[in-house]
Short mmCIF file of C-alpha atoms in Angstrom, two decimals:
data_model
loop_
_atom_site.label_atom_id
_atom_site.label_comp_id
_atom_site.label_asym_id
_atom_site.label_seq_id
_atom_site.Cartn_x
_atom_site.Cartn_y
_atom_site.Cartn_z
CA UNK H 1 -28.09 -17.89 -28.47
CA UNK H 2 -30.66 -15.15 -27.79
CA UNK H 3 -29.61 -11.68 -26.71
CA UNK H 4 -31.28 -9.82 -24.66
CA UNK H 5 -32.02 -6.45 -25.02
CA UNK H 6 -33.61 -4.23 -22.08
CA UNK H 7 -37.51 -3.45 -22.06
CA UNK H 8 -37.53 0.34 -23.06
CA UNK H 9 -40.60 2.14 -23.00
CA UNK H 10 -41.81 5.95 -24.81
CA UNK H 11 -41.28 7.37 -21.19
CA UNK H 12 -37.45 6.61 -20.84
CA UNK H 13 -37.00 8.56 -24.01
CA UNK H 14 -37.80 12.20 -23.34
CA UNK H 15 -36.15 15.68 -25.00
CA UNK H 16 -36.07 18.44 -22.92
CA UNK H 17 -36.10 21.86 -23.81
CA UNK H 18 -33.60 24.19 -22.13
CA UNK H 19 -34.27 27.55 -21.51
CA UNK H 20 -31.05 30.20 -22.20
CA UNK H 21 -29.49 31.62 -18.83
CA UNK H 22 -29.88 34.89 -19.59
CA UNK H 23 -33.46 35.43 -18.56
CA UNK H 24 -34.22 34.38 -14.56
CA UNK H 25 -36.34 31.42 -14.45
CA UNK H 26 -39.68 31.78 -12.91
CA UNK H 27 -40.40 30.54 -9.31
CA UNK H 28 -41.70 27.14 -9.08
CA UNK H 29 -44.52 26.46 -6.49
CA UNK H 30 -44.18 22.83 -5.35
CA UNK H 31 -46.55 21.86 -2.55
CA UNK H 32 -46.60 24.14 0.16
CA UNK H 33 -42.94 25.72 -0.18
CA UNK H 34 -41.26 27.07 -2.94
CA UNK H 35 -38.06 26.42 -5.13
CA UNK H 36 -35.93 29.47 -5.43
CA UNK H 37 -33.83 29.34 -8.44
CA UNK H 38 -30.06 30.51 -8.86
CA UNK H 39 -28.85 33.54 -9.64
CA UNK H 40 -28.18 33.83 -13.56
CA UNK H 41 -25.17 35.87 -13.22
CA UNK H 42 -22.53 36.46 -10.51
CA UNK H 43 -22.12 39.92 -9.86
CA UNK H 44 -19.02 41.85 -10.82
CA UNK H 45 -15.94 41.67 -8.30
CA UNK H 46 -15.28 44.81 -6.62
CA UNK H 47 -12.80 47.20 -7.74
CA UNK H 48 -9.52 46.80 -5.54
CA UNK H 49 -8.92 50.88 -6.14
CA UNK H 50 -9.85 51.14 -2.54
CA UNK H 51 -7.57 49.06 -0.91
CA UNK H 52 -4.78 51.05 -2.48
CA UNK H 53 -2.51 53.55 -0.03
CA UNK H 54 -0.86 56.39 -1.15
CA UNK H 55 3.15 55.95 -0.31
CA UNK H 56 5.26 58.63 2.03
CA UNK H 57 8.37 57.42 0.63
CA UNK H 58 9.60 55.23 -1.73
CA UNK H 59 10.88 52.03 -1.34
CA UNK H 60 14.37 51.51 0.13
CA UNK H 61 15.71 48.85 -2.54
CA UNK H 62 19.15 48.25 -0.63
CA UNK H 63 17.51 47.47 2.46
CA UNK H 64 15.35 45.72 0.37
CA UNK H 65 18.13 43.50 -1.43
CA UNK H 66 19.80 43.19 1.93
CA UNK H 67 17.04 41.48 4.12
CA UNK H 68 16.50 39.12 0.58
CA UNK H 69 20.30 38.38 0.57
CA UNK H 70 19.90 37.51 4.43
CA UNK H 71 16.63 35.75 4.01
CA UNK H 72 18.52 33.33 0.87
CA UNK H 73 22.12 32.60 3.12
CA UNK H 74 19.62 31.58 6.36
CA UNK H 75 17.68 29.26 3.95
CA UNK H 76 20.76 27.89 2.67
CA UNK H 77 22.63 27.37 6.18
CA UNK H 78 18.81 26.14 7.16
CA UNK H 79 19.33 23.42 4.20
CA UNK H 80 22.70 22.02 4.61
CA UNK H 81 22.15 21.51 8.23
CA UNK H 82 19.22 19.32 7.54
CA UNK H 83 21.63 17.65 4.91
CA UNK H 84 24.15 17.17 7.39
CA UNK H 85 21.54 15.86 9.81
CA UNK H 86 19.79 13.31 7.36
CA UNK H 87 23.42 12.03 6.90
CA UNK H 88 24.84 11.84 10.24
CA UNK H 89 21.38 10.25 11.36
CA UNK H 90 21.79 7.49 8.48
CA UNK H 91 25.40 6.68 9.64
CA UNK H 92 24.30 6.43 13.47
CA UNK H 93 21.63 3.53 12.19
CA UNK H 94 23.75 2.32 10.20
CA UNK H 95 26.26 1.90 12.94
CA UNK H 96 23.45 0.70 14.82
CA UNK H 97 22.22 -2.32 12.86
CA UNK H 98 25.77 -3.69 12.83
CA UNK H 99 26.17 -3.82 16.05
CA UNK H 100 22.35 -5.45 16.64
CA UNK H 101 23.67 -8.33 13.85
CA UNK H 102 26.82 -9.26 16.55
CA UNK H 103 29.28 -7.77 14.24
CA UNK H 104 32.41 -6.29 15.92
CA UNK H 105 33.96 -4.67 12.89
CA UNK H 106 31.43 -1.54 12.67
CA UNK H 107 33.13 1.60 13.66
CA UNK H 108 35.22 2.57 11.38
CA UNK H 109 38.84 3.95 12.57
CA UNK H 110 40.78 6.44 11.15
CA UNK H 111 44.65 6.58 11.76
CA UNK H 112 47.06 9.06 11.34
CA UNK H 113 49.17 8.82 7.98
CA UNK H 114 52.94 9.03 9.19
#
């Protein structure tokens, strides 16, 4: 059996030469407009010196630890009644899809231990 190999000709196989970044590349006229090329180099960032304030008083680290301590119990209380909800929410369907199957058994009764 015969394998085939592609038809390659001289003009598929090409080296180019590249030219280092450092030095802009010239403008290139093509037809009537021309091809701007990209900038070689970004230019620095600015210095963020002048977004800096000078402070009147320095920094009140027990309020500071106070409003974080708040901050952490709300997050907590936010979390457990989200817990609590998932749960309760799973026990109503539960409930729920008993009942829809015809059962009669699905509550579940608690009695006093005498």
């Amino acid at each position: 059996m015969k394998s085939q190999r592609p038809i390659t000709s001289d003009d598929e196989h090409r080296v180019l030469q590249f030219r280092p970044r450092t030095t802009p590349p010239p403008v290139i006229h093509r037809g009537s407009g021309i091809v701007q090329p990209l900038h070689a180099a970004a230019p620095e960032p600015p210095d963020l010196s002048r977004y800096e304030q000078p402070r009147d008083a320095p920094d009140d680290f027990r309020h500071r630890m106070l409003a974080n301590i708040a901050a952490l119990a709300f997050t907590i209380a936010l979390t457990a009644i989200g817990i609590w909800l998932a749960v309760s929410i799973a026990d109503l369907r539960r409930t729920q899809d008993c009942v829809l199957m015809g059962r009669r058994d699905c509550v579940k009764i608690t009695t006093p231990h005498i």
